[in-house]
Coordinates of C-alpha atoms and ligand atoms in Angstrom, one line a residue:
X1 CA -41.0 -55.5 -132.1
X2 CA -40.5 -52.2 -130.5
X3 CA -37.4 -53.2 -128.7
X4 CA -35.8 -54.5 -132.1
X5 CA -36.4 -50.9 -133.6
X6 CA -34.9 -49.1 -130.6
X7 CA -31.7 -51.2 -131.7
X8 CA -32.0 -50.5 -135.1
X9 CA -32.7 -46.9 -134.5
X10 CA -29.4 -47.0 -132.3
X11 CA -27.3 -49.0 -134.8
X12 CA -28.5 -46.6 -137.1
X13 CA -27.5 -43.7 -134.9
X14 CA -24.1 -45.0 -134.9
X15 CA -24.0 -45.9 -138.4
X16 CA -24.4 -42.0 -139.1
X17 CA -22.3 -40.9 -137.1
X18 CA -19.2 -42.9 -137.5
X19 CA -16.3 -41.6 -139.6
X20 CA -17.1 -41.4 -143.1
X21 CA -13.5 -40.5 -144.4
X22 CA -12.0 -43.7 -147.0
X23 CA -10.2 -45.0 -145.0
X24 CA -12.0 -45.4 -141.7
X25 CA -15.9 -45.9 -143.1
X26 CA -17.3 -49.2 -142.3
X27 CA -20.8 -47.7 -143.0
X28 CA -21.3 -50.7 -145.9
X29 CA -20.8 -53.3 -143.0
X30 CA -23.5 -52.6 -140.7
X31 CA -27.1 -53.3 -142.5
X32 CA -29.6 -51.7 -139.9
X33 CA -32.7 -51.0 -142.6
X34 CA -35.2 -53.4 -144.3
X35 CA -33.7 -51.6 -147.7
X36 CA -31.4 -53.3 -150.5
X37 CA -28.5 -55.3 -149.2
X38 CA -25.3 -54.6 -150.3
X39 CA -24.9 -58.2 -150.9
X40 CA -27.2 -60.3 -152.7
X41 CA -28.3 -63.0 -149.8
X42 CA -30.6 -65.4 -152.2
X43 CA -30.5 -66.9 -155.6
X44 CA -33.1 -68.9 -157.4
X45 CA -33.0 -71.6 -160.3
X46 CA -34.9 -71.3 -163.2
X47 CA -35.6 -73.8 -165.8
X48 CA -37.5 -74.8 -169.3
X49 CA -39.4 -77.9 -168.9
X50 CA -36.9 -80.6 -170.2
X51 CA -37.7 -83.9 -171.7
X52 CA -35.3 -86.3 -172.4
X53 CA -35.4 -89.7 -174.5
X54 CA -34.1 -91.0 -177.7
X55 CA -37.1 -90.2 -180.5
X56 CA -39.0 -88.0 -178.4
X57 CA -39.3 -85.3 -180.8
X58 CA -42.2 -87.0 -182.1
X59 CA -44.2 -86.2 -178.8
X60 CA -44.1 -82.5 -180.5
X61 CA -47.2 -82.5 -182.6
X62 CA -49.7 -83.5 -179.3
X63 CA -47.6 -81.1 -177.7
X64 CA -48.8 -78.5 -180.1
X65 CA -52.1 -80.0 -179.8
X66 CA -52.3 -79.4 -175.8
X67 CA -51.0 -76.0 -176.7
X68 CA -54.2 -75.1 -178.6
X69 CA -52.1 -73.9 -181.7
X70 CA -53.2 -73.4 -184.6
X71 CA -50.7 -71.2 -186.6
X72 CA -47.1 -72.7 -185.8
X73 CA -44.0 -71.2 -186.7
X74 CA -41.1 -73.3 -187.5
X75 CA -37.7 -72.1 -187.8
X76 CA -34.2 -73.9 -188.9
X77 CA -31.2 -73.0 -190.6
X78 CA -30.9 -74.2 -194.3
X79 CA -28.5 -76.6 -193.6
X80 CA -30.7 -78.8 -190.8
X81 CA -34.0 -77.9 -193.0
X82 CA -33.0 -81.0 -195.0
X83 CA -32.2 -83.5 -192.4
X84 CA -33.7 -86.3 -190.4
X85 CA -34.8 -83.8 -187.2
X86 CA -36.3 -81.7 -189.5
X87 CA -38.3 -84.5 -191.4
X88 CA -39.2 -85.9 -187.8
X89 CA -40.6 -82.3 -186.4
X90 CA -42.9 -82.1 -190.0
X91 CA -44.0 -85.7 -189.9
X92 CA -44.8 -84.9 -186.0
X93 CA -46.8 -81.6 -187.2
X94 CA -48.6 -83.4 -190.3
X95 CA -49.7 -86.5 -188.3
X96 CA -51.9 -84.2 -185.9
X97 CA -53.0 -81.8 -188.4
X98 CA -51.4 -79.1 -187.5
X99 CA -50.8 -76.0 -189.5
X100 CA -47.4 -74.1 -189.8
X101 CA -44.8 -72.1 -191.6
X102 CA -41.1 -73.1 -192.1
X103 CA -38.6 -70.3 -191.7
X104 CA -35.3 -72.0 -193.1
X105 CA -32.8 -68.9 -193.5
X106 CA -31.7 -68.6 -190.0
X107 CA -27.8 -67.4 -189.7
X108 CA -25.8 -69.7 -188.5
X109 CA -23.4 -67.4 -185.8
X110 CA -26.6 -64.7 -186.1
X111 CA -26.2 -61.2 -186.8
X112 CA -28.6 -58.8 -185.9
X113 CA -29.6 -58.0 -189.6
X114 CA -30.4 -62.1 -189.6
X115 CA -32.4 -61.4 -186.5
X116 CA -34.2 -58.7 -188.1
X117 CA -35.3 -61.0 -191.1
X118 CA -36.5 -63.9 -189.1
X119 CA -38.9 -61.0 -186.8
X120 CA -40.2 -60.0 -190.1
X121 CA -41.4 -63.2 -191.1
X122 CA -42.6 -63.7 -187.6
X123 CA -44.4 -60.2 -187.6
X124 CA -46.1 -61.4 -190.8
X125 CA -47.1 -64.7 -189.6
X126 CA -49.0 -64.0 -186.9
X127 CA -48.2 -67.3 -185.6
X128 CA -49.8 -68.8 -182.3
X129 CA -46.7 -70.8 -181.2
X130 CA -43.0 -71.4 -182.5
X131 CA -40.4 -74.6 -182.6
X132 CA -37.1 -74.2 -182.9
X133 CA -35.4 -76.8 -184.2
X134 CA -31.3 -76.6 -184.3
X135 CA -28.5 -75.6 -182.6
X136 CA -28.1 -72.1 -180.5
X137 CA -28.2 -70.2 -183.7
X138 CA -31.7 -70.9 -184.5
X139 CA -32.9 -71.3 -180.9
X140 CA -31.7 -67.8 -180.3
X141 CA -32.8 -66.0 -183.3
X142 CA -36.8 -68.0 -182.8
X143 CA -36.5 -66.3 -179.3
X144 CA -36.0 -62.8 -180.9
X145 CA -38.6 -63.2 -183.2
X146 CA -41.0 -63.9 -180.5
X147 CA -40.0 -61.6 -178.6
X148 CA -40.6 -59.1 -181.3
X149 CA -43.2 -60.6 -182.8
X150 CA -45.5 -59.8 -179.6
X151 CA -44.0 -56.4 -179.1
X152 CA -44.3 -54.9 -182.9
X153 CA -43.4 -51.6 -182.0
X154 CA -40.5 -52.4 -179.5
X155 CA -37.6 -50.6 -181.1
X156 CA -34.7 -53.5 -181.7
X157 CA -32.2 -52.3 -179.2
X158 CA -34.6 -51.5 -176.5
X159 CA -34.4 -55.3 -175.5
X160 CA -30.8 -55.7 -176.3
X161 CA -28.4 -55.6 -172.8
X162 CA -27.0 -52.5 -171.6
X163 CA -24.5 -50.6 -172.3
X164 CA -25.3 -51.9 -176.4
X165 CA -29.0 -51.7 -175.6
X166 CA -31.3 -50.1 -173.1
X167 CA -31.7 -53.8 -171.2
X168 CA -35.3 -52.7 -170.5
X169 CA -37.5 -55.6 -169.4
X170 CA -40.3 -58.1 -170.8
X171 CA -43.3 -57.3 -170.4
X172 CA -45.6 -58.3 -173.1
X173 CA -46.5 -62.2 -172.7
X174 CA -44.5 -64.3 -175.6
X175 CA -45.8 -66.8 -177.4
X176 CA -45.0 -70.4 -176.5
X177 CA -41.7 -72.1 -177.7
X178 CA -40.6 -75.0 -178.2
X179 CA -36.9 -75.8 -178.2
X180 CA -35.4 -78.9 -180.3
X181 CA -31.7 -78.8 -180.0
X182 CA -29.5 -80.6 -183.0
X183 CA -26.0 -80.0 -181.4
X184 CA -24.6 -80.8 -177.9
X185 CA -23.9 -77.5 -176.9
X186 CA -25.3 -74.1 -176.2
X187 CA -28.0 -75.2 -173.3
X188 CA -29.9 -72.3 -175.0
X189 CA -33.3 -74.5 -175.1
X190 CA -33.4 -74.1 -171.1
X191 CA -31.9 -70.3 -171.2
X192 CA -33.6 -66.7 -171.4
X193 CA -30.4 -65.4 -173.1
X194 CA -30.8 -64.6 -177.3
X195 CA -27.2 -64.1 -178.5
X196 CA -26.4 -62.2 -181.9
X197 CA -23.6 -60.5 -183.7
X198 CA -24.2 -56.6 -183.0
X199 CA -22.4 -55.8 -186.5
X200 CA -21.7 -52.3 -185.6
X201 CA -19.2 -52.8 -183.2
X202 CA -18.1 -56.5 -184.3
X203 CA -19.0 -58.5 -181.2
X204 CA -21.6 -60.2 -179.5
X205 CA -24.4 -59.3 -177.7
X206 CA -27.7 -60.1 -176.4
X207 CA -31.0 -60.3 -175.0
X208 CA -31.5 -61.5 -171.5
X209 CA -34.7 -62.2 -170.0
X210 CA -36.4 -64.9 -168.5
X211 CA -38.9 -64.4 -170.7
X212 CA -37.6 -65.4 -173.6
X213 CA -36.9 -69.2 -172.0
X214 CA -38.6 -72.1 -174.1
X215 CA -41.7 -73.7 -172.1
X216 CA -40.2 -76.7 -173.0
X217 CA -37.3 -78.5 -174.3
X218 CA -37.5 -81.9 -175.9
X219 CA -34.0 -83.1 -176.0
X220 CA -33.6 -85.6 -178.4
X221 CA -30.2 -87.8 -178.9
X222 CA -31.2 -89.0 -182.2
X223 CA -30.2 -85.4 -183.9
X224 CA -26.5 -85.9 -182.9
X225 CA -26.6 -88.4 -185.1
X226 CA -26.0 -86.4 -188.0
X227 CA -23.7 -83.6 -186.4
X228 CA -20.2 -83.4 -188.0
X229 CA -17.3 -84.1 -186.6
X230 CA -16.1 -80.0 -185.7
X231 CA -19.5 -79.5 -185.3
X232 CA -19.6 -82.0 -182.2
X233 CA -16.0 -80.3 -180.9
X234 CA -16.8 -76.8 -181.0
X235 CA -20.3 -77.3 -179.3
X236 CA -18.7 -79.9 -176.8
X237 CA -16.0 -77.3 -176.3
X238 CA -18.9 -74.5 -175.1
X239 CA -20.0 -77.2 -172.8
X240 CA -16.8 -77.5 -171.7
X241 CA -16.7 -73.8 -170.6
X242 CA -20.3 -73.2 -169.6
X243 CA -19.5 -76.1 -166.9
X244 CA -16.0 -74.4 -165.8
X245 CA -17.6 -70.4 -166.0
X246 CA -20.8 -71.3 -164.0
X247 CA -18.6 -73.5 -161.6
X248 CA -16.2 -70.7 -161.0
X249 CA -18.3 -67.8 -161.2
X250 CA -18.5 -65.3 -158.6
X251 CA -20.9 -66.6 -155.8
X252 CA -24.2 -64.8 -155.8
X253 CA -23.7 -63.6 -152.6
X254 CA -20.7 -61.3 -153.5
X255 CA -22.0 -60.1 -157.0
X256 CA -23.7 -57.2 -155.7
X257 CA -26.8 -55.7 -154.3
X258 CA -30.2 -57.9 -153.8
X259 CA -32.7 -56.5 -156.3
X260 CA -35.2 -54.0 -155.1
X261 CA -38.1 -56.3 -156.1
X262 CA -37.2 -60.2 -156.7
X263 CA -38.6 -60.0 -160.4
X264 CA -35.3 -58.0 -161.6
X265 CA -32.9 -60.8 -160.2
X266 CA -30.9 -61.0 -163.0
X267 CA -30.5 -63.8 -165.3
X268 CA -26.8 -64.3 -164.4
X269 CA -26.9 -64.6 -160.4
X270 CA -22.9 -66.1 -160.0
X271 CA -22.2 -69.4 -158.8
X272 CA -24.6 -71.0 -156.3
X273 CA -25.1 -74.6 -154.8
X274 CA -27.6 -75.7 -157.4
X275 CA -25.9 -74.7 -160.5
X276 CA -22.6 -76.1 -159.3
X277 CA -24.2 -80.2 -159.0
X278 CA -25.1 -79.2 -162.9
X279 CA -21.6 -77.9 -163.6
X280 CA -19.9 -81.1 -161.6
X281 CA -21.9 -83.4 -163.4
X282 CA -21.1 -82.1 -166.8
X283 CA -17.5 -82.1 -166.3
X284 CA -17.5 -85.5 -164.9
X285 CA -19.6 -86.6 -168.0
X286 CA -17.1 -84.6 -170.6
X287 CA -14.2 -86.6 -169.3
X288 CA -16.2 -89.8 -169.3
X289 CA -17.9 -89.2 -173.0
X290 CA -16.4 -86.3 -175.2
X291 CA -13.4 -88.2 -176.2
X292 CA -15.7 -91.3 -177.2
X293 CA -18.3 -89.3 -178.4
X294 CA -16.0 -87.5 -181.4
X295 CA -13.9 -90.7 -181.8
X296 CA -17.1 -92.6 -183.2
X297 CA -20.0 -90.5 -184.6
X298 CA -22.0 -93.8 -183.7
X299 CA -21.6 -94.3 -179.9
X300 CA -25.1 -93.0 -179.2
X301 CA -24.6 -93.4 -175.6
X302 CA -21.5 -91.2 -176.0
X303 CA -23.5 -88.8 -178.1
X304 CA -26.7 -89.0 -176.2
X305 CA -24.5 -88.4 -172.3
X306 CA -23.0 -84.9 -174.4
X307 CA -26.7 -83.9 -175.5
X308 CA -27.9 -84.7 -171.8
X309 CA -24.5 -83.0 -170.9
X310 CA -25.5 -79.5 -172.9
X311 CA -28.8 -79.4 -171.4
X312 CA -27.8 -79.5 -167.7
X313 CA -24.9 -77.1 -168.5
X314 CA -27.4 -74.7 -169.9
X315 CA -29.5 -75.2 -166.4
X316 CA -26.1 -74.0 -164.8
X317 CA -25.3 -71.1 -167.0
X318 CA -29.1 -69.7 -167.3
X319 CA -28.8 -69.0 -163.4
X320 CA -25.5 -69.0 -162.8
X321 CA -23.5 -67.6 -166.0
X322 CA -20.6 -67.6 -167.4
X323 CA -17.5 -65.2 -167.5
X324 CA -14.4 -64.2 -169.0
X325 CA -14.0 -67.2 -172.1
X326 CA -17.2 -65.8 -173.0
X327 CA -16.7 -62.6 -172.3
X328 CA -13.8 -62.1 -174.8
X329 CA -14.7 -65.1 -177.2
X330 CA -17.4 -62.3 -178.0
X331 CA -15.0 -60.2 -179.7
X332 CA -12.8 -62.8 -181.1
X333 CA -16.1 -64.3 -183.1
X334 CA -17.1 -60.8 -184.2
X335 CA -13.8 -59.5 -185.7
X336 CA -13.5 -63.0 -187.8
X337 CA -11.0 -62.2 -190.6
X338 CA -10.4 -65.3 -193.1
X339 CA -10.9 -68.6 -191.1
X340 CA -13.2 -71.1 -192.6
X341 CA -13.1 -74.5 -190.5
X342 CA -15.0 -77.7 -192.1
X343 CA -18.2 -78.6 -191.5
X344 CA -19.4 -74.4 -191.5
X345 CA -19.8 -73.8 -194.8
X346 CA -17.9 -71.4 -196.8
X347 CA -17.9 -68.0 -194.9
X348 CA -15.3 -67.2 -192.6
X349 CA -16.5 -68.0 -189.0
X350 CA -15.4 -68.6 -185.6
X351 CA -17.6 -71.0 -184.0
X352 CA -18.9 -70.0 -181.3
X353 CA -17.3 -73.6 -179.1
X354 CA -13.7 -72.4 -180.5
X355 CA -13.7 -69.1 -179.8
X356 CA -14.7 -69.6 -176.3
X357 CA -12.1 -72.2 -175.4
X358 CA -9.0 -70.8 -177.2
X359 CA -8.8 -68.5 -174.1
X360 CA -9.7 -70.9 -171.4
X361 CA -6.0 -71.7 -170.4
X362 CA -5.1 -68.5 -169.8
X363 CA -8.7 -67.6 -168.2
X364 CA -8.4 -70.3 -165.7
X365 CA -4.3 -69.5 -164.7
X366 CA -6.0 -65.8 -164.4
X367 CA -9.2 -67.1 -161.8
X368 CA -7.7 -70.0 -160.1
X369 CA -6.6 -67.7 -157.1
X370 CA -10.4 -66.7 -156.2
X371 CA -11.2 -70.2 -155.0
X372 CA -7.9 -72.7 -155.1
X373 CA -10.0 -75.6 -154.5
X374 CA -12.8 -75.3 -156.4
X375 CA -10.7 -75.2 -159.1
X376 CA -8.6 -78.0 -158.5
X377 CA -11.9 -80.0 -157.7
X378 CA -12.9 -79.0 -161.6
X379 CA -9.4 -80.1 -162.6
X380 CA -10.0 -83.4 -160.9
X381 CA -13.7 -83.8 -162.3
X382 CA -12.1 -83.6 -165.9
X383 CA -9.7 -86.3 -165.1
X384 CA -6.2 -84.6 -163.4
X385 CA -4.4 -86.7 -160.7
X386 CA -4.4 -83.8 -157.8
X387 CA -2.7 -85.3 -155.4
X388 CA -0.7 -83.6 -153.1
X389 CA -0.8 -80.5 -155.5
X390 CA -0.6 -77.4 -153.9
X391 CA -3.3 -74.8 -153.6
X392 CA -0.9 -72.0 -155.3
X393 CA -0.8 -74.6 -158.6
X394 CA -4.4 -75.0 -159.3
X395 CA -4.6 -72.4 -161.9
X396 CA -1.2 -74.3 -163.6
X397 CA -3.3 -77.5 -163.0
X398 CA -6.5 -76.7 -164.4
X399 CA -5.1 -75.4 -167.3
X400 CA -3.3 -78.3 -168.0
X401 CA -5.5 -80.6 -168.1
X402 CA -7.8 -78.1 -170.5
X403 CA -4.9 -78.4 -172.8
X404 CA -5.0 -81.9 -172.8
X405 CA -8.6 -81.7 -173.9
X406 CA -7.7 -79.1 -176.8
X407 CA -4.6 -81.0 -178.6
X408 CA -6.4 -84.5 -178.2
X409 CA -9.1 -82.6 -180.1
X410 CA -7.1 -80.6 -182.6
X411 CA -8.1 -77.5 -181.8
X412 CA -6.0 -74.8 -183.2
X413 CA -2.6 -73.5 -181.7
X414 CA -4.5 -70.3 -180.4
X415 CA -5.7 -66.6 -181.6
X416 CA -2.3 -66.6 -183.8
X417 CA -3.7 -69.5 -185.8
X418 CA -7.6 -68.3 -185.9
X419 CA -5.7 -65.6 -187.9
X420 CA -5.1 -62.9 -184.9
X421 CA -1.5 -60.8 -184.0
X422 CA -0.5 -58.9 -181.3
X423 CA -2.0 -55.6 -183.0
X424 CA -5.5 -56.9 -183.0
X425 CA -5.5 -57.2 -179.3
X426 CA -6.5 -53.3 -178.7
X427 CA -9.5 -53.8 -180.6
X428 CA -10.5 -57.2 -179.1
X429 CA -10.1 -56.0 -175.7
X430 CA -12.5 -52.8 -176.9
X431 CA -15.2 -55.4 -177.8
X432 CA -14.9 -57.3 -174.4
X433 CA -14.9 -54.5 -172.4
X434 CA -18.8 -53.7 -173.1
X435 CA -19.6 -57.2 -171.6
X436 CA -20.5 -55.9 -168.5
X437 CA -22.8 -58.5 -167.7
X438 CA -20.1 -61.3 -167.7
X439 CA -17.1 -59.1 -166.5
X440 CA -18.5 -58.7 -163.0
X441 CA -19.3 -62.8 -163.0
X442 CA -15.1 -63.2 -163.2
X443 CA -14.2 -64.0 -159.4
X444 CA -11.5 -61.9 -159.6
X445 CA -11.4 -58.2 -160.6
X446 CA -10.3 -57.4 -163.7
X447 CA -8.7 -54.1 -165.6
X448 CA -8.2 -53.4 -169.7
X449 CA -4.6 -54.6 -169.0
X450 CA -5.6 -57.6 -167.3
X451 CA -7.5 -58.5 -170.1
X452 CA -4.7 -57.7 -172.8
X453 CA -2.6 -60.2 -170.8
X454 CA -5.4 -62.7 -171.0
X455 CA -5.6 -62.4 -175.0
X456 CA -1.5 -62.0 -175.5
X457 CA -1.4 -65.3 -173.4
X458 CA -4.3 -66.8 -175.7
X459 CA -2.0 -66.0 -179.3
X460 CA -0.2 -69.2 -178.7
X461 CA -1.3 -71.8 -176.1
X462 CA 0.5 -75.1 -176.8
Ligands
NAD1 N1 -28.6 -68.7 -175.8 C1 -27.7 -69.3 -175.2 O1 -27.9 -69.6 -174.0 C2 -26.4 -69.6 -175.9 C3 -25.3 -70.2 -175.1 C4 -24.2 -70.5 -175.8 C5 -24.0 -70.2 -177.2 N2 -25.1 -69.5 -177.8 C6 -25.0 -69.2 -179.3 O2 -25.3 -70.3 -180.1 C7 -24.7 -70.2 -181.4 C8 -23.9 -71.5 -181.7 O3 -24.8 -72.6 -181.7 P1 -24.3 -74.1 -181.9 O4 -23.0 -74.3 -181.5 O5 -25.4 -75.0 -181.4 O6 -24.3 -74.3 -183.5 P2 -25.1 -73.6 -184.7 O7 -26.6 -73.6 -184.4 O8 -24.4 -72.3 -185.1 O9 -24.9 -74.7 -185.9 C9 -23.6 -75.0 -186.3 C10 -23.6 -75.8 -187.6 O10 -24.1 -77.1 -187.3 C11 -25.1 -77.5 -188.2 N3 -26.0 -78.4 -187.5 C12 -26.8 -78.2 -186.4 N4 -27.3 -79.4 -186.0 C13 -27.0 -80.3 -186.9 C14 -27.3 -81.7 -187.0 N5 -28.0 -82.4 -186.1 N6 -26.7 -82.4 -188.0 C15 -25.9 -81.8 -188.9 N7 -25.6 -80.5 -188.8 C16 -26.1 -79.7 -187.8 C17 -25.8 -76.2 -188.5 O11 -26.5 -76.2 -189.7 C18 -24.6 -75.3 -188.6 O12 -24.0 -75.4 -189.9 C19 -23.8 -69.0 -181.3 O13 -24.4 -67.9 -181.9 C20 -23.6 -68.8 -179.8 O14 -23.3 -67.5 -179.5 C21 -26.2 -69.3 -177.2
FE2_2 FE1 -21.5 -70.6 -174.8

């Protein structure tokens, strides 16, 4: 013990004295204390419980029941209030004698003034216990309304991520959720992430915070039943890129310092062993199933592999994160001007599954140098022959074969055709820049002109 000091006292001797001019310092090199590393050297995976099996959404009323609740909160969107998961979630509830409210005006693409209704309602409900039951958007907005819910006087942005918000953490204990996801998608019934449209600066944002994660997801195939055809692309399109983001995403060891206590590890650690067997197996299971699964609503075991699919890409995100489709799909959702696909009702809307994608091609031509091989193994996983390709042509390759998946899909001839021109891309680069969080996820540095490139690339992409 004593002898390993005197070396650190002497490393450390020689650590202050060496040159500190630019170009000579290697001070960040040598790591002689017990303090933070300059390089995180751990990572851990968190998870909701996840239960899988056609049906088992009507496990949820004895799930309640175990719970001890006795004042539920229900939340949907008033499109899925009306259908079959709904119906089975209430005949679940009823059949055990459970009590609860149903909150049915959840935004779909939520905004922060739809956030601020659904806490209301939660404020005023005093509920014991929530289920979400839907896609992201009303699995997000039930986490902010817990959240807020058990922290009355928390000011809204004081949860919201820095620089938008202060980013300051959870402390109050939530209330116990239940996550019932409806589309094959978002993975947000395993994440602590809450994402909303921060309508002041027309992008999106969040809340990030383990916290916030469902105790427990019961993932049903029987919803996908019912989802509509764009519906089912868009949301197998954000699998798509959760799976590619997480995949390529800087490796936790080089995002940055280790935390000062292992409690503020943060949500989004970079790529890591664990997320990546999520991230291959989706990829392999998009090029077995997405095709199939749009092509006929009916193939359940199409549509059950993409639910599964969503769920284990979430598990990859919620540690891992995702990057730069994400980071400037935020922008391109928020500064919507007139498109209205089908299947979204009337507003105009860019779904969240198309806005991330459109930029993908470009995104992955842009990363593809970090890590040659990874990406060529992703490019193989979705189906590319890589033979004999060479390392400099993965980015070319990957690509490729992500266009493949967008024209066989019909999704439109990029930004141009979402109803975006080369004048827009100032102001969409100003909503991406604030992303912070995802930015320093991208494996390879990136500036405002770097990004502009990105976007000018994205205008057309066929
Ligand atoms: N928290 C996270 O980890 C995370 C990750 C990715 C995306 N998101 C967010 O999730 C939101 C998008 O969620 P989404 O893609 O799941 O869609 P969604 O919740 O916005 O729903 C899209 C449409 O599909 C309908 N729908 C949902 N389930 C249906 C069903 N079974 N049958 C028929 N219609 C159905 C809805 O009523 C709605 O009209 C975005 O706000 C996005 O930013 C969150
Ligand atoms: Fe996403």
């Amino acid at each position: 013990m004593t002898q390993r000091r005197r070396v650190l006292d002497l490393l450390r001797t020689i650590n202050m004295a060496s040159c500190q001019c630019p170009a000579h310092s290697h001070r960040g090199n040598i790591q002689v204390t017990n303090a933070t590393p300059l390089k995180d050297y751990a990572f851990e995976i968190k998870c909701s419980t996840v239960r899988y099996g056609l049906g088992v959404t009507k496990e949820v009323g004895l799930d309640l029941l175990n719970l001890g609740a006795k004042n539920v909160c229900v939340m949907t969107d008033p499109n899925v209030v009306s259908l079959s998961p709904m119906k089975a979630v209430l005949d679940s509830l009823t059949s055990k004698g459970i009590n609860y409210k149903v909150y049915d005006k959840v935004r779909v693409e939520p905004t922060d003034s739809s956030f601020k209704d659904a806490i209301k309602f939660a404020k005023e409900g005093n509920f014991d216990s929530f289920v979400a039951i839907g896609g992201g958007s009303v699995m997000d907005t039930c986490k902010a309304a817990n959240l807020y819910s058990c922290d009355p006087d928390a000011d809204f942005l004081d949860y919201v991520n820095q620089p938008i918000g202060k980013g300051k953490d959870v402390t109050v204990q939530l209330k116990p959720l239940i996550a019932i996801p409806t589309t094959s998608g978002t993975g947000s019934e395993t994440t602590g992430m809450s994402i909303f449209d921060y309508e002041e600066i027309q992008a999106k944002t969040g809340i990030a915070n383990a916290a916030l994660r469902p105790i427990l997801a019961l993932i049903d195939p029987l919803h996908t039943l019912t989802v509509p055809k764009n519906v089912a692309i868009f949301s197998g399109f954000d699998i798509f890129c959760h799976a590619l983001e997480s995949f390529t995403a800087i490796p936790y060891s080089e995002r940055g310092p280790a935390p000062a206590n292992p409690a503020l590890r943060p949500v989004y650690q970079g790529s890591n062993p664990i997320s990546d067997v999520w991230a291959r197996f989706c990829l392999q299971t998009l090029n077995k199933y997405f095709f199939r699964s749009i092509s006929n609503a009916d193939d359940i075991e199409a549509r059950s592999s993409m639910h599964l699919a969503a769920t284990m890409a979430g598990v990859g995100i919620g540690n891992a994160g995702v990057h730069l489709c994400h980071g400037l799909a935020y922008p391109i959702a928020g500064n919507v001007k007139q498109f209205v696909p089908d299947d979204y009702g009337k507003d105009p809307i860019i779904p969240h599954g198309l806005a991330v994608v459109v930029t993908a091609p470009a995104v992955f031509r842009f990363t593809a140098a970090s890590d040659p091989d990874k990406h060529l193994e992703a490019a193989e996983l979705l189906g590319a022959d890589v033979t004999g390709v060479k390392q400099a042509d993965a980015g070319k390759v990957l690509a490729d074969v992500i266009l493949r998946y967008m024209e066989r899909l019909g999704i439109v001839n990029g930004l141009f055709e979402l109803g975006y021109k080369a004048t827009d891309i100032p102001k969409l680069v100003e909503g991406a820049l604030p992303q912070h969080r995802l930015l320093k996820l991208t494996p390879v540095p990136q500036s405002g002109e770097d990004l502009s490139k990105l976007l000018e690339d994205s205008l057309t992409v066929y």
